[in-house]
Coordinates of C-alpha atoms in Angstrom, one line a residue:
Chain A
M1425 CA 17.3 130.7 -93.4
I1426 CA 16.8 127.0 -94.4
V1427 CA 18.8 126.0 -97.4
P1428 CA 16.4 124.1 -99.7
G1429 CA 16.9 120.4 -99.5
Y1430 CA 19.3 120.6 -96.6
T1431 CA 17.1 119.7 -93.8
K1432 CA 14.6 117.5 -95.8
Y1433 CA 14.8 114.4 -98.0
C1434 CA 15.9 115.0 -101.6
P1435 CA 13.0 116.8 -103.3
Y1436 CA 13.2 114.8 -106.5
A1437 CA 10.3 112.4 -107.0
E1438 CA 9.6 110.6 -110.3
G1439 CA 8.2 112.9 -112.8
E1440 CA 7.4 115.6 -110.3
L1441 CA 10.3 118.0 -110.9
G1442 CA 10.9 117.4 -114.6
L1443 CA 14.1 115.9 -116.1
P1444 CA 16.6 115.2 -113.3
L1445 CA 20.0 116.9 -113.9
I1446 CA 23.0 114.9 -112.8
L1447 CA 26.5 116.3 -112.3
L1448 CA 29.4 113.9 -112.9
T1449 CA 32.8 114.8 -111.4
N1450 CA 35.9 113.1 -110.1
D1451 CA 39.5 113.6 -108.9
D1452 CA 41.3 111.7 -111.8
G1453 CA 40.5 114.5 -114.3
I1454 CA 37.9 115.0 -117.0
F1455 CA 39.8 112.8 -119.5
A1456 CA 40.1 109.8 -117.1
P1457 CA 38.4 106.5 -118.2
G1458 CA 36.4 106.2 -115.0
I1459 CA 34.3 109.3 -115.4
N1460 CA 33.8 108.5 -119.1
A1461 CA 32.6 105.0 -118.2
I1462 CA 29.9 106.4 -115.9
R1463 CA 29.1 109.2 -118.3
A1464 CA 28.5 106.7 -121.2
E1465 CA 26.3 104.6 -118.9
M1466 CA 24.2 107.6 -117.7
E1467 CA 23.9 108.8 -121.3
K1468 CA 22.1 105.6 -122.1
L1469 CA 19.3 106.3 -119.6
A1470 CA 16.2 108.0 -120.9
G1471 CA 14.9 110.8 -118.8
V1472 CA 18.0 112.2 -117.2
E1473 CA 20.2 115.1 -118.3
V1474 CA 24.0 114.7 -117.6
W1475 CA 26.8 117.2 -117.3
A1476 CA 30.5 116.3 -116.5
V1477 CA 32.7 118.9 -114.8
A1478 CA 36.0 117.7 -113.4
P1479 CA 39.6 118.9 -112.8
D1480 CA 41.7 119.4 -115.9
R1481 CA 44.3 116.8 -114.6
E1482 CA 44.7 114.2 -111.9
R1483 CA 44.2 115.6 -108.5
S1484 CA 44.2 112.5 -106.3
A1485 CA 44.6 112.9 -102.5
S1486 CA 43.4 116.5 -102.7
G1487 CA 41.2 116.0 -99.7
H1488 CA 38.6 118.7 -99.4
A1489 CA 41.0 121.5 -100.5
I1490 CA 39.5 124.5 -102.2
T1491 CA 41.2 127.3 -104.1
M1492 CA 41.0 130.8 -102.5
Y1493 CA 44.0 132.7 -103.7
R1494 CA 43.8 132.3 -107.5
P1495 CA 41.0 132.2 -110.1
L1496 CA 39.6 129.1 -111.8
F1497 CA 39.1 128.7 -115.5
P1498 CA 36.4 126.4 -116.8
L1499 CA 37.1 125.1 -120.3
K1500 CA 34.8 123.0 -122.6
A1501 CA 36.4 119.6 -123.0
D1502 CA 36.1 117.6 -126.2
I1503 CA 35.5 114.0 -125.2
P1504 CA 35.1 111.6 -128.1
G1505 CA 31.6 110.2 -128.3
A1506 CA 30.2 112.3 -125.4
T1507 CA 26.7 113.7 -125.8
A1508 CA 26.8 115.3 -122.3
P1509 CA 28.4 118.8 -122.0
C1510 CA 31.9 118.2 -120.5
Y1511 CA 34.1 120.9 -118.8
S1512 CA 37.5 120.9 -117.2
V1513 CA 38.3 123.2 -114.3
T1514 CA 41.8 124.4 -113.3
G1515 CA 41.3 123.6 -109.6
T1516 CA 40.7 120.9 -107.1
P1517 CA 37.9 118.3 -107.2
A1518 CA 35.9 120.2 -104.7
D1519 CA 36.4 123.4 -106.7
A1520 CA 35.1 121.7 -109.8
A1521 CA 32.0 120.4 -108.1
K1522 CA 31.3 123.6 -106.3
L1523 CA 31.8 125.8 -109.4
A1524 CA 29.6 123.4 -111.5
I1525 CA 26.8 123.4 -109.0
D1526 CA 26.9 127.2 -108.4
E1527 CA 27.7 128.6 -111.8
L1528 CA 28.2 126.2 -114.8
L1529 CA 25.2 124.0 -114.8
P1530 CA 21.9 125.3 -116.3
R1531 CA 20.1 124.7 -113.0
R1532 CA 20.6 123.1 -109.6
P1533 CA 21.5 119.4 -110.1
D1534 CA 19.4 116.7 -108.5
L1535 CA 22.3 114.4 -107.9
V1536 CA 26.1 114.5 -107.8
I1537 CA 28.1 111.4 -108.9
S1538 CA 31.9 111.5 -108.3
G1539 CA 34.0 108.8 -109.9
I1540 CA 34.4 106.1 -111.0
N1541 CA 37.7 106.5 -109.1
R1542 CA 40.8 104.7 -110.1
G1543 CA 41.6 102.8 -106.9
P1544 CA 39.5 102.2 -103.7
N1545 CA 38.2 104.8 -101.3
L1546 CA 37.7 102.7 -98.2
G1547 CA 37.7 103.6 -94.5
T1548 CA 40.2 106.3 -93.6
D1549 CA 40.8 107.0 -97.3
L1550 CA 37.5 109.1 -97.2
F1551 CA 39.5 112.0 -95.6
Y1552 CA 42.2 112.1 -98.3
S1553 CA 40.1 111.4 -101.4
G1554 CA 39.4 114.2 -103.8
T1555 CA 36.6 112.1 -105.3
V1556 CA 34.8 111.8 -102.0
A1557 CA 35.3 115.5 -101.3
A1558 CA 33.8 116.4 -104.7
A1559 CA 30.8 114.2 -103.9
R1560 CA 30.6 115.8 -100.4
E1561 CA 29.9 119.2 -102.1
G1562 CA 26.5 117.7 -102.9
P1563 CA 25.2 117.3 -99.4
I1564 CA 27.0 120.5 -98.3
L1565 CA 24.9 122.4 -100.9
G1566 CA 21.8 120.3 -100.2
I1567 CA 22.1 117.8 -103.0
P1568 CA 22.3 114.0 -102.7
A1569 CA 25.6 112.5 -103.9
I1570 CA 27.3 109.2 -104.7
A1571 CA 31.1 108.7 -104.7
A1572 CA 32.1 105.5 -106.6
S1573 CA 35.5 103.8 -106.8
L1574 CA 37.0 100.7 -108.4
D1575 CA 39.3 98.7 -106.1
S1576 CA 41.9 98.1 -108.7
W1577 CA 45.0 99.9 -110.0
T1578 CA 45.7 97.5 -112.8
S1579 CA 42.7 95.6 -114.2
L1580 CA 40.8 98.8 -115.0
D1581 CA 37.5 97.6 -116.4
Y1582 CA 35.0 100.2 -115.2
G1583 CA 32.0 98.4 -116.7
V1584 CA 30.6 96.7 -113.6
A1585 CA 31.2 99.8 -111.4
A1586 CA 29.5 102.1 -114.0
R1587 CA 26.5 99.9 -114.4
F1588 CA 26.0 99.5 -110.6
T1589 CA 26.5 103.2 -110.0
A1590 CA 23.9 104.1 -112.7
Q1591 CA 21.4 101.8 -111.2
L1592 CA 22.1 103.2 -107.7
A1593 CA 21.7 106.7 -109.0
L1594 CA 18.2 106.0 -110.2
K1595 CA 17.3 104.4 -106.9
V1596 CA 18.6 107.5 -105.0
L1597 CA 16.6 109.8 -107.3
K1598 CA 13.5 107.8 -106.7
E1599 CA 13.8 107.1 -103.0
G1600 CA 15.9 110.0 -101.8
I1601 CA 18.5 110.0 -99.1
P1602 CA 18.4 112.2 -96.1
A1603 CA 19.9 115.7 -96.2
G1604 CA 23.5 115.9 -95.2
T1605 CA 24.2 112.3 -96.5
M1606 CA 26.0 110.7 -99.4
L1607 CA 26.7 107.2 -100.4
N1608 CA 30.2 105.8 -100.8
V1609 CA 30.4 102.9 -103.2
N1610 CA 33.4 100.6 -103.8
V1611 CA 33.4 97.9 -106.4
P1612 CA 35.9 95.0 -106.3
G1613 CA 38.3 94.8 -109.2
L1614 CA 36.8 91.5 -110.4
P1615 CA 35.0 90.3 -113.4
D1616 CA 31.1 90.4 -113.1
A1617 CA 30.8 86.7 -112.4
E1618 CA 33.1 86.8 -109.4
I1619 CA 31.4 89.6 -107.6
Q1620 CA 29.6 88.2 -104.6
G1621 CA 26.8 90.7 -104.3
V1622 CA 26.2 94.0 -102.6
R1623 CA 26.6 94.9 -98.9
I1624 CA 25.5 97.9 -97.0
T1625 CA 28.5 98.8 -94.8
T1626 CA 30.1 101.0 -92.2
M1627 CA 33.3 103.0 -92.7
G1628 CA 36.3 100.9 -91.7
R1629 CA 39.9 101.8 -91.1
R1630 CA 43.0 101.7 -93.3
L1631 CA 46.5 102.6 -92.3
Y1632 CA 49.9 102.4 -94.0
R1633 CA 53.2 101.2 -92.6
D1634 CA 56.7 102.5 -93.3
Q1635 CA 55.1 105.6 -94.7
W1636 CA 58.1 107.6 -95.8
D1637 CA 61.1 107.1 -98.1
K1638 CA 64.0 109.2 -96.7
R1639 CA 66.5 110.3 -99.3
Q1640 CA 69.1 112.9 -100.2
D1641 CA 68.7 115.5 -103.0
P1642 CA 71.6 116.3 -105.4
R1643 CA 72.7 119.0 -102.9
G1644 CA 72.8 116.7 -99.9
R1645 CA 69.6 117.9 -98.3
T1646 CA 67.3 115.3 -96.7
Y1647 CA 63.8 114.9 -98.1
Y1648 CA 60.9 112.6 -97.5
W1649 CA 58.5 111.0 -100.0
L1650 CA 55.2 109.5 -99.0
A1651 CA 55.2 105.8 -99.6
G1652 CA 53.8 103.1 -97.4
E1653 CA 52.2 99.7 -97.7
L1654 CA 48.6 99.0 -96.5
M1655 CA 48.5 97.5 -93.0
E1656 CA 46.2 94.5 -92.2
L1657 CA 43.9 95.9 -89.5
D1658 CA 41.2 94.1 -87.6
N1659 CA 38.2 95.6 -89.5
D1660 CA 34.7 95.0 -88.5
P1661 CA 33.0 92.4 -90.7
D1662 CA 30.3 95.0 -91.4
S1663 CA 32.9 97.5 -92.8
D1664 CA 33.5 98.6 -96.3
V1665 CA 37.1 97.3 -96.1
S1666 CA 35.9 93.8 -95.2
A1667 CA 33.1 93.7 -97.8
V1668 CA 35.3 94.6 -100.7
E1669 CA 38.0 92.1 -99.5
A1670 CA 35.3 89.4 -99.6
G1671 CA 34.4 90.3 -103.2
Y1672 CA 31.2 92.4 -102.4
I1673 CA 30.3 95.8 -103.7
S1674 CA 30.2 98.1 -100.6
V1675 CA 27.7 100.9 -100.1
T1676 CA 28.3 103.1 -97.1
P1677 CA 25.9 105.9 -96.0
V1678 CA 28.2 108.8 -95.1
Q1679 CA 27.2 111.9 -93.1
L1680 CA 28.4 115.4 -92.8
D1681 CA 27.9 115.6 -89.0
L1682 CA 31.2 114.8 -87.3
T1683 CA 30.0 115.3 -83.7
R1684 CA 30.9 112.5 -81.4
K1685 CA 27.7 112.7 -79.5
D1686 CA 28.6 110.1 -76.8
Q1687 CA 31.3 112.5 -75.5
L1688 CA 29.1 115.6 -75.0
E1689 CA 28.1 114.7 -71.5
R1690 CA 31.5 113.5 -70.4
L1691 CA 33.1 116.7 -71.6
D1692 CA 30.4 118.7 -69.9
G1693 CA 31.6 117.0 -66.7
W1694 CA 35.1 118.4 -67.1
N1695 CA 33.6 121.8 -66.1
L1696 CA 36.0 123.7 -68.4
K1697 CA 36.5 127.4 -67.5
L1698 CA 38.5 130.2 -69.0
Chain B
M1367 CA 46.5 94.1 -85.8
I1368 CA 45.3 96.7 -83.5
V1369 CA 47.1 100.0 -83.8
P1370 CA 48.2 101.1 -80.3
G1371 CA 45.8 103.7 -78.9
Y1372 CA 43.4 103.5 -81.7
T1373 CA 40.7 101.4 -80.1
K1374 CA 41.5 102.4 -76.5
Y1375 CA 41.6 105.5 -74.5
C1376 CA 44.7 107.6 -74.7
P1377 CA 47.4 105.7 -72.9
Y1378 CA 48.9 108.7 -71.2
A1379 CA 48.3 108.9 -67.4
E1380 CA 50.0 111.4 -65.2
G1381 CA 53.6 110.4 -64.5
E1382 CA 53.1 106.9 -65.9
L1383 CA 54.6 107.3 -69.3
G1384 CA 57.2 110.0 -68.6
L1385 CA 57.3 113.5 -70.0
P1386 CA 54.4 113.9 -72.5
L1387 CA 55.5 115.0 -75.9
I1388 CA 53.2 117.5 -77.7
L1389 CA 53.3 118.3 -81.4
L1390 CA 52.1 121.7 -82.4
T1391 CA 51.1 122.3 -86.0
N1392 CA 48.7 124.5 -88.1
D1393 CA 47.8 125.6 -91.6
D1394 CA 48.9 129.3 -91.3
G1395 CA 52.6 128.3 -91.4
I1396 CA 55.3 127.9 -88.9
F1397 CA 55.9 131.7 -88.7
A1398 CA 52.2 132.6 -87.9
P1399 CA 51.5 134.3 -84.7
G1400 CA 48.8 131.8 -83.7
I1401 CA 51.1 128.8 -83.5
N1402 CA 53.7 130.9 -81.7
A1403 CA 51.2 132.0 -79.1
I1404 CA 50.3 128.4 -78.2
R1405 CA 54.0 127.4 -78.3
A1406 CA 54.9 130.1 -75.9
E1407 CA 52.1 129.1 -73.6
M1408 CA 53.0 125.4 -73.7
E1409 CA 56.7 126.2 -73.1
K1410 CA 55.7 127.8 -69.8
L1411 CA 54.3 124.4 -68.5
A1412 CA 56.7 122.3 -66.5
G1413 CA 56.6 118.6 -67.4
V1414 CA 55.8 118.7 -71.1
E1415 CA 58.1 118.6 -74.1
V1416 CA 57.0 120.6 -77.1
W1417 CA 57.9 120.4 -80.8
A1418 CA 56.4 122.6 -83.6
V1419 CA 56.2 121.3 -87.2
A1420 CA 54.1 123.2 -89.6
P1421 CA 53.9 124.2 -93.3
D1422 CA 56.5 126.7 -94.6
R1423 CA 53.8 129.1 -95.6
E1424 CA 50.1 129.7 -95.3
R1425 CA 48.1 126.7 -96.6
S1426 CA 44.5 127.7 -95.5
A1427 CA 41.6 125.7 -97.0
S1428 CA 44.0 122.8 -97.8
G1429 CA 41.4 120.3 -96.5
H1430 CA 43.0 117.0 -95.9
A1431 CA 45.2 117.1 -99.0
I1432 CA 48.4 115.1 -98.8
T1433 CA 51.4 115.2 -101.2
M1434 CA 52.1 112.1 -103.2
Y1435 CA 53.9 113.2 -106.3
R1436 CA 56.7 115.2 -105.0
P1437 CA 59.1 115.1 -102.0
L1438 CA 58.8 117.1 -98.8
F1439 CA 61.7 119.0 -97.3
P1440 CA 61.7 119.7 -93.5
L1441 CA 63.8 122.7 -92.5
K1442 CA 64.7 123.9 -89.0
A1443 CA 62.9 127.2 -88.4
D1444 CA 64.5 129.9 -86.4
I1445 CA 61.7 131.4 -84.3
P1446 CA 62.8 134.2 -82.0
G1447 CA 62.4 133.3 -78.3
A1448 CA 61.4 129.7 -79.0
T1449 CA 62.9 127.0 -76.8
A1450 CA 60.9 124.2 -78.6
P1451 CA 62.4 122.7 -81.7
C1452 CA 60.6 124.3 -84.7
Y1453 CA 60.5 122.9 -88.3
S1454 CA 58.9 124.0 -91.5
V1455 CA 57.7 121.4 -94.1
T1456 CA 57.2 122.2 -97.8
G1457 CA 53.8 120.6 -97.9
T1458 CA 50.2 120.7 -96.7
P1459 CA 49.2 120.9 -93.1
A1460 CA 48.3 117.1 -93.1
D1461 CA 51.8 116.4 -94.6
A1462 CA 53.5 118.4 -91.9
A1463 CA 51.6 116.6 -89.1
K1464 CA 52.1 113.1 -90.6
L1465 CA 55.8 113.6 -91.3
A1466 CA 56.3 115.0 -87.8
I1467 CA 54.6 112.1 -86.1
D1468 CA 56.2 109.4 -88.3
E1469 CA 59.7 110.7 -88.8
L1470 CA 60.8 114.0 -87.3
L1471 CA 59.8 113.8 -83.6
P1472 CA 62.1 111.9 -81.2
R1473 CA 59.2 109.5 -80.3
R1474 CA 55.5 109.1 -80.7
P1475 CA 53.7 112.3 -79.4
D1476 CA 51.1 112.1 -76.7
L1477 CA 49.0 114.9 -78.1
V1478 CA 48.7 116.9 -81.3
I1479 CA 47.6 120.6 -81.1
S1480 CA 46.8 122.4 -84.4
G1481 CA 46.4 126.1 -84.3
I1482 CA 45.8 128.7 -83.0
N1483 CA 44.1 129.2 -86.4
R1484 CA 43.6 132.7 -87.7
G1485 CA 39.8 132.7 -88.2
P1486 CA 37.1 130.3 -87.0
N1487 CA 36.7 126.7 -88.0
L1488 CA 33.0 126.1 -87.2
G1489 CA 30.4 123.7 -88.7
T1490 CA 31.0 122.9 -92.3
D1491 CA 34.4 124.7 -92.2
L1492 CA 35.8 121.4 -90.6
F1493 CA 35.9 119.9 -94.1
Y1494 CA 37.9 122.7 -95.7
S1495 CA 40.2 123.6 -92.8
G1496 CA 43.9 122.5 -93.1
T1497 CA 44.2 123.2 -89.3
V1498 CA 41.5 120.6 -88.6
A1499 CA 43.0 118.1 -91.1
A1500 CA 46.4 118.4 -89.4
A1501 CA 44.8 117.7 -86.0
R1502 CA 42.9 114.8 -87.6
E1503 CA 46.2 113.1 -88.4
G1504 CA 46.4 112.6 -84.6
P1505 CA 43.3 110.3 -84.2
I1506 CA 44.1 108.6 -87.6
L1507 CA 47.5 107.6 -86.1
G1508 CA 46.0 106.8 -82.7
I1509 CA 47.0 110.0 -80.9
P1510 CA 44.5 112.5 -79.3
A1511 CA 44.3 115.9 -80.8
I1512 CA 43.0 119.4 -80.4
A1513 CA 42.3 121.9 -83.2
A1514 CA 42.0 125.5 -81.9
S1515 CA 40.8 128.6 -83.8
L1516 CA 40.2 132.2 -83.0
D1517 CA 37.0 133.7 -84.4
S1518 CA 38.6 136.9 -85.7
W1519 CA 40.4 138.1 -88.8
T1520 CA 41.3 141.5 -87.4
S1521 CA 41.6 141.7 -83.6
L1522 CA 44.3 139.0 -83.5
D1523 CA 45.1 138.7 -79.8
Y1524 CA 45.7 134.9 -79.4
G1525 CA 46.3 135.2 -75.6
V1526 CA 42.9 133.9 -74.4
A1527 CA 42.8 131.1 -77.0
A1528 CA 46.4 130.0 -76.2
R1529 CA 45.7 130.0 -72.4
F1530 CA 42.5 128.0 -72.8
T1531 CA 44.0 125.5 -75.3
A1532 CA 47.0 124.9 -73.0
Q1533 CA 44.6 124.2 -70.1
L1534 CA 42.5 121.9 -72.2
A1535 CA 45.6 120.1 -73.4
L1536 CA 46.6 119.2 -69.8
K1537 CA 43.0 118.0 -69.2
V1538 CA 43.1 115.8 -72.3
L1539 CA 46.5 114.3 -71.3
K1540 CA 45.2 113.6 -67.8
E1541 CA 41.7 112.3 -68.6
G1542 CA 42.1 111.0 -72.2
I1543 CA 39.7 111.1 -75.0
P1544 CA 38.4 108.0 -76.8
A1545 CA 40.3 106.7 -79.8
G1546 CA 39.2 108.1 -83.1
T1547 CA 38.3 111.4 -81.5
M1548 CA 39.6 115.0 -81.5
L1549 CA 38.4 118.2 -79.9
N1550 CA 37.6 121.2 -82.0
V1551 CA 37.9 124.5 -80.1
N1552 CA 36.8 127.9 -81.2
V1553 CA 37.4 131.0 -79.2
P1554 CA 35.4 134.3 -79.8
G1555 CA 37.5 137.2 -80.9
L1556 CA 36.7 139.1 -77.7
P1557 CA 38.7 140.5 -74.7
D1558 CA 38.9 138.0 -71.8
A1559 CA 36.3 139.9 -69.8
E1560 CA 33.7 139.7 -72.5
I1561 CA 33.9 135.9 -73.0
Q1562 CA 30.8 134.3 -71.5
G1563 CA 32.3 130.9 -70.6
V1564 CA 32.8 127.5 -72.3
R1565 CA 30.2 125.3 -74.0
I1566 CA 30.4 121.7 -75.1
T1567 CA 28.9 121.9 -78.6
T1568 CA 27.8 119.9 -81.7
M1569 CA 29.1 120.7 -85.2
G1570 CA 26.8 123.2 -86.8
R1571 CA 26.4 124.4 -90.4
R1572 CA 27.9 127.3 -92.3
L1573 CA 27.3 128.2 -95.9
Y1574 CA 28.3 131.1 -98.1
R1575 CA 26.1 133.0 -100.6
D1576 CA 27.1 134.6 -104.0
Q1577 CA 30.1 132.4 -103.9
W1578 CA 31.9 133.3 -107.1
D1579 CA 33.2 136.5 -108.7
K1580 CA 32.9 136.0 -112.5
R1581 CA 35.5 138.1 -114.4
Q1582 CA 37.4 138.3 -117.7
D1583 CA 41.1 137.8 -118.0
P1584 CA 43.3 140.2 -120.1
R1585 CA 42.7 137.8 -123.1
G1586 CA 38.9 137.8 -122.7
R1587 CA 38.6 134.4 -121.1
T1588 CA 36.0 134.0 -118.3
Y1589 CA 37.3 133.0 -114.9
Y1590 CA 35.8 132.6 -111.5
W1591 CA 37.2 133.5 -108.1
L1592 CA 35.8 132.1 -104.9
A1593 CA 34.2 134.8 -102.8
G1594 CA 31.0 134.7 -100.8
E1595 CA 29.5 136.0 -97.7
L1596 CA 28.5 133.9 -94.7
M1597 CA 24.8 133.0 -94.7
E1598 CA 22.6 133.2 -91.6
L1599 CA 21.4 129.7 -91.0
D1600 CA 19.1 128.3 -88.4
N1601 CA 21.7 126.7 -86.3
D1602 CA 20.9 124.5 -83.3
P1603 CA 21.5 126.4 -80.0
D1604 CA 23.8 123.5 -79.0
S1605 CA 26.0 124.1 -82.0
D1606 CA 29.6 125.5 -82.2
V1607 CA 28.3 128.3 -84.5
S1608 CA 25.6 129.4 -82.0
A1609 CA 28.0 129.2 -79.0
V1610 CA 30.7 131.4 -80.5
E1611 CA 28.1 133.9 -81.7
A1612 CA 26.8 134.1 -78.1
G1613 CA 30.4 134.9 -76.9
Y1614 CA 31.2 131.4 -75.6
I1615 CA 34.3 129.3 -76.3
S1616 CA 33.0 126.1 -78.1
V1617 CA 34.5 122.7 -77.6
T1618 CA 33.1 120.0 -80.0
P1619 CA 34.1 116.3 -79.8
V1620 CA 34.8 115.3 -83.4
Q1621 CA 34.9 111.7 -84.6
L1622 CA 36.6 109.9 -87.5
D1623 CA 33.7 107.6 -88.1
L1624 CA 31.5 109.1 -90.9
T1625 CA 29.0 106.2 -91.1
R1626 CA 25.4 107.4 -91.0
K1627 CA 24.2 104.5 -88.9
D1628 CA 20.5 105.3 -89.1
Q1629 CA 20.5 104.6 -92.8
L1630 CA 22.0 101.1 -92.7
E1631 CA 18.7 99.3 -92.3
R1632 CA 16.9 101.5 -94.8
L1633 CA 19.5 100.9 -97.5
D1634 CA 19.5 97.2 -96.8
G1635 CA 15.8 97.4 -97.6
W1636 CA 16.6 98.6 -101.1
N1637 CA 17.9 95.1 -101.9
L1638 CA 20.6 96.4 -104.3
K1639 CA 21.9 93.9 -106.8
L1640 CA 24.5 93.9 -109.4

């Protein structure tokens, strides 16, 4: 059985399938300013229907965790000024996106937007990010998706990121992206005028040094707490990391297929046997 | 700065770098039979040093979650018959692997083996699996890795899977795999004699139908519980899913790079602007 949309381009074409439905989600929680910035921006657009379904609290670094051993409660969230229906879910970002798509939304959404994330999701961050995982539920279920992040922890003006993401969303709805694909967007934490432009990028690398604080608890037991400072790596100039460092918005096409194809023949040559 | 091993082949070559150190980890917990089967198998090999560091309890479907907002306690685990040092960690599978590599092991390991997982990790499972995420900490930190899973929930004889994985581990130590790569192994839940052989495979697709049980709690509130039955999808005959279905052990080379390269030029043509 072919899952609709999974092996083809996104089926949405302007006007053809009626009002497109857009799911907003994130990992910072339904009350975070980033999701509300993109929600407000999407609500301004004529001709799209918007729902927001996100975790009930911050769930950063959740990766693609899902909840199997306890139930999830969706709850209507009262967001000041919102016209879109907003719900919190008592689970991970991927739980919220999956439950929204499968059960809460009135029909199958045409696009998933996850973000705007507080802090960047560049390079290796893509594995740890709950925001990226929530977006990834889109292509897993045959729906195009965008993950969007702001490269700042302090100057948190989501305006530029929200406007760019809304514009990109319309482009994706119109042009489509291939099945099994999402776009990962990172916006520099700069005022509009200082942003250099937009670059289509590859996924770079990020690593952290001195990762752990080693301490003693009040009973003398040793514990570790994840810390770490970003390392300067030699990143490709085409990478997301380099683009954002240089003041550009990065847009990386990200795929579900993890196969390292150039190793298939080499491994075949190992003649592995039981 | 180039992280050692990250952009090159695995630096281990027989005899050259002394006794190879192997980290065993998983997502079923340090006391699970799967990790103890591979530990016992690795302990039989002359010329390798083995440590096991894994979560203190089952943490299936953890994805690549890591713990940022609370400390982690490592604790020596007393495993009957084990000669390798064994530790539990009060965190996710990725936490356990990362803490082991960075802090607990006497030196940088030469190989990470995660498993043997109870149940398969095929196709789309790779995003949800804590076992695969723990293995992925290997290539993220510049170390080759193997994730190994048994495609059974009932007939849990890990013998074949442990023997095959141990043999593959020696091959990886000797031949190397490229930086940014790991191998994902799935072994059919069959007696030795019924296993058809080994196939080098691509990552397939797995989806679940009727995913959610909708219920009422004792106070009348609606909740959802993740359920779902595996769907039959048209999987490529070269995929991991097809190989295991046909009774073969699958070995898939898996990469860190998620860039969908064939879309870079197309997206450039969109001329995105702020």
